[in-house]
């Protein structure tokens, strides 16, 4: 969205896996009217102009990492509203062609959007998520405390073999064992 009589940036960047050489890029308005046409020899060189609309200025750069071929449309008018498409053709990638599209709306006056309802909804949802996390944390702490309390109250159960019951005279104790036969 752009304000009438203002300048607007139309962004476009490209990526390539194997680099580029003699890359051609073109900007079109509503798919038919060419508004900027340029070529880039290689990564070390800046684009050079082949043809352009006088109200269009190239503002990108390809010698840096971003491979930026953005343009600025000067003094936009209501008649400039429409579809802007950035085409890129890279001969090094077997003439692969890629494009990106931007829809421009030109307005007489910028209208501030009231986000009050959105902020209330986000606040309520965030608060509910926070309460849920707090509840789960409290539940974990309470269960941990209950477990520790119950562990302290458990009686110790000891099992022993029959050979160890010598004191109480129970079956299987040493007291009841018969002496080995004499030979």
mmCIF file with all atom_site columns, C-alpha atoms in Angstrom:
data_model
loop_
_atom_site.group_PDB
_atom_site.id
_atom_site.type_symbol
_atom_site.label_atom_id
_atom_site.label_alt_id
_atom_site.label_comp_id
_atom_site.label_asym_id
_atom_site.label_entity_id
_atom_site.label_seq_id
_atom_site.pdbx_PDB_ins_code
_atom_site.Cartn_x
_atom_site.Cartn_y
_atom_site.Cartn_z
_atom_site.occupancy
_atom_site.B_iso_or_equiv
_atom_site.pdbx_formal_charge
_atom_site.auth_seq_id
_atom_site.auth_comp_id
_atom_site.auth_asym_id
_atom_site.auth_atom_id
_atom_site.pdbx_PDB_model_num
ATOM 1   C CA . UNK A 1 1   ? 0.000  0.000   0.000   1.00 0.00 ? 1   UNK A CA 1
ATOM 2   C CA . UNK A 1 2   ? 1.377  3.400   -0.926  1.00 0.00 ? 2   UNK A CA 1
ATOM 3   C CA . UNK A 1 3   ? 0.236  6.962   -0.420  1.00 0.00 ? 3   UNK A CA 1
ATOM 4   C CA . UNK A 1 4   ? -0.570 8.970   -3.551  1.00 0.00 ? 4   UNK A CA 1
ATOM 5   C CA . UNK A 1 5   ? 2.421  11.129  -4.689  1.00 0.00 ? 5   UNK A CA 1
ATOM 6   C CA . UNK A 1 6   ? 4.897  9.193   -2.519  1.00 0.00 ? 6   UNK A CA 1
ATOM 7   C CA . UNK A 1 7   ? 7.803  6.940   -3.486  1.00 0.00 ? 7   UNK A CA 1
ATOM 8   C CA . UNK A 1 8   ? 7.364  3.200   -2.937  1.00 0.00 ? 8   UNK A CA 1
ATOM 9   C CA . UNK A 1 9   ? 9.948  0.417   -2.721  1.00 0.00 ? 9   UNK A CA 1
ATOM 10  C CA . UNK A 1 10  ? 9.167  -2.715  -4.707  1.00 0.00 ? 10  UNK A CA 1
ATOM 11  C CA . UNK A 1 11  ? 11.458 -5.361  -3.188  1.00 0.00 ? 11  UNK A CA 1
ATOM 12  C CA . UNK A 1 12  ? 12.894 -8.329  -5.083  1.00 0.00 ? 12  UNK A CA 1
ATOM 13  C CA . UNK A 1 13  ? 15.791 -10.621 -4.241  1.00 0.00 ? 13  UNK A CA 1
ATOM 14  C CA . UNK A 1 14  ? 16.971 -13.856 -5.851  1.00 0.00 ? 14  UNK A CA 1
ATOM 15  C CA . UNK A 1 15  ? 19.038 -16.852 -4.836  1.00 0.00 ? 15  UNK A CA 1
ATOM 16  C CA . UNK A 1 16  ? 21.200 -19.187 -6.845  1.00 0.00 ? 16  UNK A CA 1
ATOM 17  C CA . UNK A 1 17  ? 22.997 -22.381 -5.909  1.00 0.00 ? 17  UNK A CA 1
ATOM 18  C CA . UNK A 1 18  ? 25.701 -22.256 -8.574  1.00 0.00 ? 18  UNK A CA 1
ATOM 19  C CA . UNK A 1 19  ? 26.130 -18.505 -9.015  1.00 0.00 ? 19  UNK A CA 1
ATOM 20  C CA . UNK A 1 20  ? 25.161 -16.407 -11.996 1.00 0.00 ? 20  UNK A CA 1
ATOM 21  C CA . UNK A 1 21  ? 26.606 -14.989 -15.186 1.00 0.00 ? 21  UNK A CA 1
ATOM 22  C CA . UNK A 1 22  ? 24.885 -12.567 -17.566 1.00 0.00 ? 22  UNK A CA 1
ATOM 23  C CA . UNK A 1 23  ? 21.750 -12.689 -15.439 1.00 0.00 ? 23  UNK A CA 1
ATOM 24  C CA . UNK A 1 24  ? 18.813 -10.805 -16.910 1.00 0.00 ? 24  UNK A CA 1
ATOM 25  C CA . UNK A 1 25  ? 16.069 -9.260  -14.796 1.00 0.00 ? 25  UNK A CA 1
ATOM 26  C CA . UNK A 1 26  ? 12.913 -7.427  -15.835 1.00 0.00 ? 26  UNK A CA 1
ATOM 27  C CA . UNK A 1 27  ? 10.136 -5.669  -13.940 1.00 0.00 ? 27  UNK A CA 1
ATOM 28  C CA . UNK A 1 28  ? 6.659  -5.644  -15.478 1.00 0.00 ? 28  UNK A CA 1
ATOM 29  C CA . UNK A 1 29  ? 3.519  -3.706  -14.596 1.00 0.00 ? 29  UNK A CA 1
ATOM 30  C CA . UNK A 1 30  ? 0.288  -5.725  -15.001 1.00 0.00 ? 30  UNK A CA 1
ATOM 31  C CA . UNK A 1 31  ? 2.245  -8.432  -16.894 1.00 0.00 ? 31  UNK A CA 1
ATOM 32  C CA . UNK A 1 32  ? 2.546  -6.394  -20.103 1.00 0.00 ? 32  UNK A CA 1
ATOM 33  C CA . UNK A 1 33  ? 4.290  -3.064  -19.571 1.00 0.00 ? 33  UNK A CA 1
ATOM 34  C CA . UNK A 1 34  ? 8.056  -3.334  -19.008 1.00 0.00 ? 34  UNK A CA 1
ATOM 35  C CA . UNK A 1 35  ? 9.135  -0.705  -16.466 1.00 0.00 ? 35  UNK A CA 1
ATOM 36  C CA . UNK A 1 36  ? 12.759 -1.780  -15.845 1.00 0.00 ? 36  UNK A CA 1
ATOM 37  C CA . UNK A 1 37  ? 15.156 -4.114  -17.632 1.00 0.00 ? 37  UNK A CA 1
ATOM 38  C CA . UNK A 1 38  ? 18.701 -4.823  -16.481 1.00 0.00 ? 38  UNK A CA 1
ATOM 39  C CA . UNK A 1 39  ? 21.567 -7.257  -16.752 1.00 0.00 ? 39  UNK A CA 1
ATOM 40  C CA . UNK A 1 40  ? 24.251 -8.378  -14.304 1.00 0.00 ? 40  UNK A CA 1
ATOM 41  C CA . UNK A 1 41  ? 27.511 -9.728  -15.716 1.00 0.00 ? 41  UNK A CA 1
ATOM 42  C CA . UNK A 1 42  ? 28.646 -11.580 -12.555 1.00 0.00 ? 42  UNK A CA 1
ATOM 43  C CA . UNK A 1 43  ? 28.762 -11.456 -8.751  1.00 0.00 ? 43  UNK A CA 1
ATOM 44  C CA . UNK A 1 44  ? 31.540 -8.843  -8.764  1.00 0.00 ? 44  UNK A CA 1
ATOM 45  C CA . UNK A 1 45  ? 29.688 -6.358  -10.968 1.00 0.00 ? 45  UNK A CA 1
ATOM 46  C CA . UNK A 1 46  ? 26.684 -4.153  -10.359 1.00 0.00 ? 46  UNK A CA 1
ATOM 47  C CA . UNK A 1 47  ? 23.689 -4.346  -12.709 1.00 0.00 ? 47  UNK A CA 1
ATOM 48  C CA . UNK A 1 48  ? 23.628 -2.161  -15.774 1.00 0.00 ? 48  UNK A CA 1
ATOM 49  C CA . UNK A 1 49  ? 20.513 -0.638  -17.238 1.00 0.00 ? 49  UNK A CA 1
ATOM 50  C CA . UNK A 1 50  ? 19.120 -1.897  -20.520 1.00 0.00 ? 50  UNK A CA 1
ATOM 51  C CA . UNK A 1 51  ? 15.840 0.047   -20.401 1.00 0.00 ? 51  UNK A CA 1
ATOM 52  C CA . UNK A 1 52  ? 13.509 1.688   -17.880 1.00 0.00 ? 52  UNK A CA 1
ATOM 53  C CA . UNK A 1 53  ? 10.565 3.918   -17.186 1.00 0.00 ? 53  UNK A CA 1
ATOM 54  C CA . UNK A 1 54  ? 11.820 7.404   -16.153 1.00 0.00 ? 54  UNK A CA 1
ATOM 55  C CA . UNK A 1 55  ? 9.907  7.190   -12.836 1.00 0.00 ? 55  UNK A CA 1
ATOM 56  C CA . UNK A 1 56  ? 11.685 3.962   -11.812 1.00 0.00 ? 56  UNK A CA 1
ATOM 57  C CA . UNK A 1 57  ? 15.001 3.918   -9.942  1.00 0.00 ? 57  UNK A CA 1
ATOM 58  C CA . UNK A 1 58  ? 17.112 0.822   -9.300  1.00 0.00 ? 58  UNK A CA 1
ATOM 59  C CA . UNK A 1 59  ? 18.082 0.580   -5.600  1.00 0.00 ? 59  UNK A CA 1
ATOM 60  C CA . UNK A 1 60  ? 19.342 -3.000  -5.297  1.00 0.00 ? 60  UNK A CA 1
ATOM 61  C CA . UNK A 1 61  ? 22.860 -4.371  -5.199  1.00 0.00 ? 61  UNK A CA 1
ATOM 62  C CA . UNK A 1 62  ? 24.278 -7.738  -6.241  1.00 0.00 ? 62  UNK A CA 1
ATOM 63  C CA . UNK A 1 63  ? 27.859 -7.381  -5.042  1.00 0.00 ? 63  UNK A CA 1
ATOM 64  C CA . UNK A 1 64  ? 26.695 -7.968  -1.484  1.00 0.00 ? 64  UNK A CA 1
ATOM 65  C CA . UNK A 1 65  ? 25.168 -11.230 -0.195  1.00 0.00 ? 65  UNK A CA 1
ATOM 66  C CA . UNK A 1 66  ? 21.487 -10.416 -0.669  1.00 0.00 ? 66  UNK A CA 1
ATOM 67  C CA . UNK A 1 67  ? 21.300 -10.371 -4.514  1.00 0.00 ? 67  UNK A CA 1
ATOM 68  C CA . UNK A 1 68  ? 18.878 -7.474  -4.360  1.00 0.00 ? 68  UNK A CA 1
ATOM 69  C CA . UNK A 1 69  ? 17.229 -6.218  -7.572  1.00 0.00 ? 69  UNK A CA 1
ATOM 70  C CA . UNK A 1 70  ? 14.642 -3.949  -5.943  1.00 0.00 ? 70  UNK A CA 1
ATOM 71  C CA . UNK A 1 71  ? 13.326 -0.767  -7.525  1.00 0.00 ? 71  UNK A CA 1
ATOM 72  C CA . UNK A 1 72  ? 11.652 2.419   -6.301  1.00 0.00 ? 72  UNK A CA 1
ATOM 73  C CA . UNK A 1 73  ? 8.622  3.771   -8.113  1.00 0.00 ? 73  UNK A CA 1
ATOM 74  C CA . UNK A 1 74  ? 8.681  7.581   -7.817  1.00 0.00 ? 74  UNK A CA 1
ATOM 75  C CA . UNK A 1 75  ? 5.614  9.779   -7.230  1.00 0.00 ? 75  UNK A CA 1
ATOM 76  C CA . UNK A 1 76  ? 3.040  6.998   -7.406  1.00 0.00 ? 76  UNK A CA 1
ATOM 77  C CA . UNK A 1 77  ? -0.386 7.831   -8.787  1.00 0.00 ? 77  UNK A CA 1
ATOM 78  C CA . UNK A 1 78  ? -3.714 6.031   -8.560  1.00 0.00 ? 78  UNK A CA 1
ATOM 79  C CA . UNK A 1 79  ? -3.095 4.666   -12.069 1.00 0.00 ? 79  UNK A CA 1
ATOM 80  C CA . UNK A 1 80  ? 0.042  2.892   -10.721 1.00 0.00 ? 80  UNK A CA 1
ATOM 81  C CA . UNK A 1 81  ? -2.064 0.511   -8.645  1.00 0.00 ? 81  UNK A CA 1
ATOM 82  C CA . UNK A 1 82  ? -1.797 -3.040  -9.895  1.00 0.00 ? 82  UNK A CA 1
ATOM 83  C CA . UNK A 1 83  ? 0.470  -6.065  -10.222 1.00 0.00 ? 83  UNK A CA 1
ATOM 84  C CA . UNK A 1 84  ? 4.253  -5.675  -10.370 1.00 0.00 ? 84  UNK A CA 1
ATOM 85  C CA . UNK A 1 85  ? 6.288  -8.730  -11.348 1.00 0.00 ? 85  UNK A CA 1
ATOM 86  C CA . UNK A 1 86  ? 10.032 -9.178  -11.073 1.00 0.00 ? 86  UNK A CA 1
ATOM 87  C CA . UNK A 1 87  ? 11.443 -11.797 -13.513 1.00 0.00 ? 87  UNK A CA 1
ATOM 88  C CA . UNK A 1 88  ? 14.942 -13.240 -13.267 1.00 0.00 ? 88  UNK A CA 1
ATOM 89  C CA . UNK A 1 89  ? 16.611 -15.415 -15.936 1.00 0.00 ? 89  UNK A CA 1
ATOM 90  C CA . UNK A 1 90  ? 19.972 -17.044 -15.174 1.00 0.00 ? 90  UNK A CA 1
ATOM 91  C CA . UNK A 1 91  ? 21.816 -18.570 -18.185 1.00 0.00 ? 91  UNK A CA 1
ATOM 92  C CA . UNK A 1 92  ? 24.213 -20.364 -15.824 1.00 0.00 ? 92  UNK A CA 1
ATOM 93  C CA . UNK A 1 93  ? 21.250 -22.378 -14.457 1.00 0.00 ? 93  UNK A CA 1
ATOM 94  C CA . UNK A 1 94  ? 20.163 -23.531 -17.949 1.00 0.00 ? 94  UNK A CA 1
ATOM 95  C CA . UNK A 1 95  ? 18.164 -20.315 -18.409 1.00 0.00 ? 95  UNK A CA 1
ATOM 96  C CA . UNK A 1 96  ? 15.967 -21.035 -15.389 1.00 0.00 ? 96  UNK A CA 1
ATOM 97  C CA . UNK A 1 97  ? 13.364 -18.302 -14.937 1.00 0.00 ? 97  UNK A CA 1
ATOM 98  C CA . UNK A 1 98  ? 11.910 -17.210 -11.598 1.00 0.00 ? 98  UNK A CA 1
ATOM 99  C CA . UNK A 1 99  ? 9.519  -14.439 -10.649 1.00 0.00 ? 99  UNK A CA 1
ATOM 100 C CA . UNK A 1 100 ? 7.914  -12.678 -7.724  1.00 0.00 ? 100 UNK A CA 1
ATOM 101 C CA . UNK A 1 101 ? 4.750  -10.591 -7.715  1.00 0.00 ? 101 UNK A CA 1
ATOM 102 C CA . UNK A 1 102 ? 3.732  -7.584  -5.635  1.00 0.00 ? 102 UNK A CA 1
ATOM 103 C CA . UNK A 1 103 ? 0.243  -6.090  -5.625  1.00 0.00 ? 103 UNK A CA 1
ATOM 104 C CA . UNK A 1 104 ? 0.329  -2.334  -5.121  1.00 0.00 ? 104 UNK A CA 1
ATOM 105 C CA . UNK A 1 105 ? -2.616 -0.331  -3.855  1.00 0.00 ? 105 UNK A CA 1
ATOM 106 C CA . UNK A 1 106 ? -2.446 3.463   -4.007  1.00 0.00 ? 106 UNK A CA 1
ATOM 107 C CA . UNK A 1 107 ? -4.514 5.357   -1.444  1.00 0.00 ? 107 UNK A CA 1
ATOM 108 C CA . UNK A 1 108 ? -5.405 8.995   -0.907  1.00 0.00 ? 108 UNK A CA 1
ATOM 109 C CA . UNK A 1 109 ? -4.823 8.802   2.838   1.00 0.00 ? 109 UNK A CA 1
ATOM 110 C CA . UNK A 1 110 ? -3.277 6.148   5.054   1.00 0.00 ? 110 UNK A CA 1
ATOM 111 C CA . UNK A 1 111 ? -5.786 4.777   7.541   1.00 0.00 ? 111 UNK A CA 1
ATOM 112 C CA . UNK A 1 112 ? -4.571 3.646   10.919  1.00 0.00 ? 112 UNK A CA 1
ATOM 113 C CA . UNK A 1 113 ? -5.841 0.191   11.795  1.00 0.00 ? 113 UNK A CA 1
ATOM 114 C CA . UNK A 1 114 ? -7.360 -0.356  15.224  1.00 0.00 ? 114 UNK A CA 1
ATOM 115 C CA . UNK A 1 115 ? -5.789 -3.496  16.686  1.00 0.00 ? 115 UNK A CA 1
ATOM 116 C CA . UNK A 1 116 ? -7.559 -3.340  20.059  1.00 0.00 ? 116 UNK A CA 1
ATOM 117 C CA . UNK A 1 117 ? -9.635 -6.496  19.515  1.00 0.00 ? 117 UNK A CA 1
ATOM 118 C CA . UNK A 1 118 ? -6.584 -8.411  18.270  1.00 0.00 ? 118 UNK A CA 1
ATOM 119 C CA . UNK A 1 119 ? -4.542 -7.329  21.283  1.00 0.00 ? 119 UNK A CA 1
ATOM 120 C CA . UNK A 1 120 ? -7.340 -8.385  23.672  1.00 0.00 ? 120 UNK A CA 1
ATOM 121 C CA . UNK A 1 121 ? -7.597 -11.818 22.039  1.00 0.00 ? 121 UNK A CA 1
ATOM 122 C CA . UNK A 1 122 ? -3.828 -12.326 22.115  1.00 0.00 ? 122 UNK A CA 1
ATOM 123 C CA . UNK A 1 123 ? -3.738 -11.233 25.771  1.00 0.00 ? 123 UNK A CA 1
ATOM 124 C CA . UNK A 1 124 ? -6.533 -13.618 26.798  1.00 0.00 ? 124 UNK A CA 1
ATOM 125 C CA . UNK A 1 125 ? -5.014 -16.575 24.934  1.00 0.00 ? 125 UNK A CA 1
ATOM 126 C CA . UNK A 1 126 ? -1.570 -15.802 26.366  1.00 0.00 ? 126 UNK A CA 1
ATOM 127 C CA . UNK A 1 127 ? -3.036 -15.539 29.870  1.00 0.00 ? 127 UNK A CA 1
ATOM 128 C CA . UNK A 1 128 ? -4.839 -18.875 29.518  1.00 0.00 ? 128 UNK A CA 1
ATOM 129 C CA . UNK A 1 129 ? -1.677 -20.579 28.323  1.00 0.00 ? 129 UNK A CA 1
ATOM 130 C CA . UNK A 1 130 ? 0.224  -19.065 31.258  1.00 0.00 ? 130 UNK A CA 1
ATOM 131 C CA . UNK A 1 131 ? -2.423 -20.299 33.733  1.00 0.00 ? 131 UNK A CA 1
ATOM 132 C CA . UNK A 1 132 ? -2.299 -23.778 32.217  1.00 0.00 ? 132 UNK A CA 1
ATOM 133 C CA . UNK A 1 133 ? 1.479  -23.902 32.597  1.00 0.00 ? 133 UNK A CA 1
ATOM 134 C CA . UNK A 1 134 ? 1.204  -22.614 36.186  1.00 0.00 ? 134 UNK A CA 1
ATOM 135 C CA . UNK A 1 135 ? -1.442 -25.254 37.010  1.00 0.00 ? 135 UNK A CA 1
ATOM 136 C CA . UNK A 1 136 ? 0.751  -28.041 35.574  1.00 0.00 ? 136 UNK A CA 1
ATOM 137 C CA . UNK A 1 137 ? 3.741  -26.792 37.579  1.00 0.00 ? 137 UNK A CA 1
ATOM 138 C CA . UNK A 1 138 ? 1.739  -26.654 40.838  1.00 0.00 ? 138 UNK A CA 1
ATOM 139 C CA . UNK A 1 139 ? 0.373  -30.159 40.154  1.00 0.00 ? 139 UNK A CA 1
ATOM 140 C CA . UNK A 1 140 ? 3.920  -31.496 39.719  1.00 0.00 ? 140 UNK A CA 1
ATOM 141 C CA . UNK A 1 141 ? 5.105  -29.893 42.967  1.00 0.00 ? 141 UNK A CA 1
ATOM 142 C CA . UNK A 1 142 ? 2.101  -31.230 44.943  1.00 0.00 ? 142 UNK A CA 1
ATOM 143 C CA . UNK A 1 143 ? 2.552  -34.751 43.560  1.00 0.00 ? 143 UNK A CA 1
ATOM 144 C CA . UNK A 1 144 ? 6.251  -34.623 44.395  1.00 0.00 ? 144 UNK A CA 1
ATOM 145 C CA . UNK A 1 145 ? 5.519  -33.548 47.982  1.00 0.00 ? 145 UNK A CA 1
ATOM 146 C CA . UNK A 1 146 ? 2.859  -36.273 48.401  1.00 0.00 ? 146 UNK A CA 1
ATOM 147 C CA . UNK A 1 147 ? 5.251  -38.923 47.091  1.00 0.00 ? 147 UNK A CA 1
ATOM 148 C CA . UNK A 1 148 ? 8.036  -37.835 49.433  1.00 0.00 ? 148 UNK A CA 1
ATOM 149 C CA . UNK A 1 149 ? 5.628  -37.794 52.397  1.00 0.00 ? 149 UNK A CA 1
ATOM 150 C CA . UNK A 1 150 ? 4.356  -41.293 51.603  1.00 0.00 ? 150 UNK A CA 1
ATOM 151 C CA . UNK A 1 151 ? 7.900  -42.609 51.127  1.00 0.00 ? 151 UNK A CA 1
ATOM 152 C CA . UNK A 1 152 ? 8.736  -41.525 54.700  1.00 0.00 ? 152 UNK A CA 1
ATOM 153 C CA . UNK A 1 153 ? 5.735  -43.367 56.181  1.00 0.00 ? 153 UNK A CA 1
ATOM 154 C CA . UNK A 1 154 ? 6.365  -46.744 54.543  1.00 0.00 ? 154 UNK A CA 1
ATOM 155 C CA . UNK A 1 155 ? 7.383  -49.611 56.870  1.00 0.00 ? 155 UNK A CA 1
ATOM 156 C CA . UNK A 1 156 ? 10.477 -51.482 56.031  1.00 0.00 ? 156 UNK A CA 1
ATOM 157 C CA . UNK A 1 157 ? 9.772  -55.084 55.144  1.00 0.00 ? 157 UNK A CA 1
ATOM 158 C CA . UNK A 1 158 ? 12.716 -57.434 55.583  1.00 0.00 ? 158 UNK A CA 1
ATOM 159 C CA . UNK A 1 159 ? 12.809 -60.931 54.272  1.00 0.00 ? 159 UNK A CA 1
ATOM 160 C CA . UNK A 1 160 ? 15.260 -63.532 55.454  1.00 0.00 ? 160 UNK A CA 1
ATOM 161 C CA . UNK A 1 161 ? 16.118 -67.115 54.774  1.00 0.00 ? 161 UNK A CA 1
ATOM 162 C CA . UNK A 1 162 ? 15.112 -69.898 57.180  1.00 0.00 ? 162 UNK A CA 1
ATOM 163 C CA . UNK A 1 163 ? 18.707 -70.313 58.317  1.00 0.00 ? 163 UNK A CA 1
ATOM 164 C CA . UNK A 1 164 ? 18.742 -66.886 59.899  1.00 0.00 ? 164 UNK A CA 1
ATOM 165 C CA . UNK A 1 165 ? 15.783 -67.540 62.282  1.00 0.00 ? 165 UNK A CA 1
ATOM 166 C CA . UNK A 1 166 ? 17.913 -68.933 65.120  1.00 0.00 ? 166 UNK A CA 1
ATOM 167 C CA . UNK A 1 167 ? 16.469 -66.817 67.886  1.00 0.00 ? 167 UNK A CA 1
ATOM 168 C CA . UNK A 1 168 ? 12.790 -67.549 67.617  1.00 0.00 ? 168 UNK A CA 1
ATOM 169 C CA . UNK A 1 169 ? 12.818 -71.305 67.088  1.00 0.00 ? 169 UNK A CA 1
ATOM 170 C CA . UNK A 1 170 ? 10.732 -71.153 63.930  1.00 0.00 ? 170 UNK A CA 1
ATOM 171 C CA . UNK A 1 171 ? 10.688 -73.965 61.455  1.00 0.00 ? 171 UNK A CA 1
ATOM 172 C CA . UNK A 1 172 ? 13.714 -73.876 59.298  1.00 0.00 ? 172 UNK A CA 1
ATOM 173 C CA . UNK A 1 173 ? 15.789 -72.296 62.039  1.00 0.00 ? 173 UNK A CA 1
ATOM 174 C CA . UNK A 1 174 ? 19.200 -73.540 63.080  1.00 0.00 ? 174 UNK A CA 1
ATOM 175 C CA . UNK A 1 175 ? 17.744 -74.709 66.387  1.00 0.00 ? 175 UNK A CA 1
ATOM 176 C CA . UNK A 1 176 ? 15.722 -77.382 64.642  1.00 0.00 ? 176 UNK A CA 1
ATOM 177 C CA . UNK A 1 177 ? 18.432 -78.560 62.390  1.00 0.00 ? 177 UNK A CA 1
ATOM 178 C CA . UNK A 1 178 ? 19.571 -82.093 63.131  1.00 0.00 ? 178 UNK A CA 1
ATOM 179 C CA . UNK A 1 179 ? 23.173 -82.859 63.647  1.00 0.00 ? 179 UNK A CA 1
ATOM 180 C CA . UNK A 1 180 ? 24.895 -84.624 60.825  1.00 0.00 ? 180 UNK A CA 1
ATOM 181 C CA . UNK A 1 181 ? 24.933 -88.439 61.196  1.00 0.00 ? 181 UNK A CA 1
ATOM 182 C CA . UNK A 1 182 ? 28.030 -89.930 62.751  1.00 0.00 ? 182 UNK A CA 1
ATOM 183 C CA . UNK A 1 183 ? 29.899 -92.390 60.751  1.00 0.00 ? 183 UNK A CA 1
#
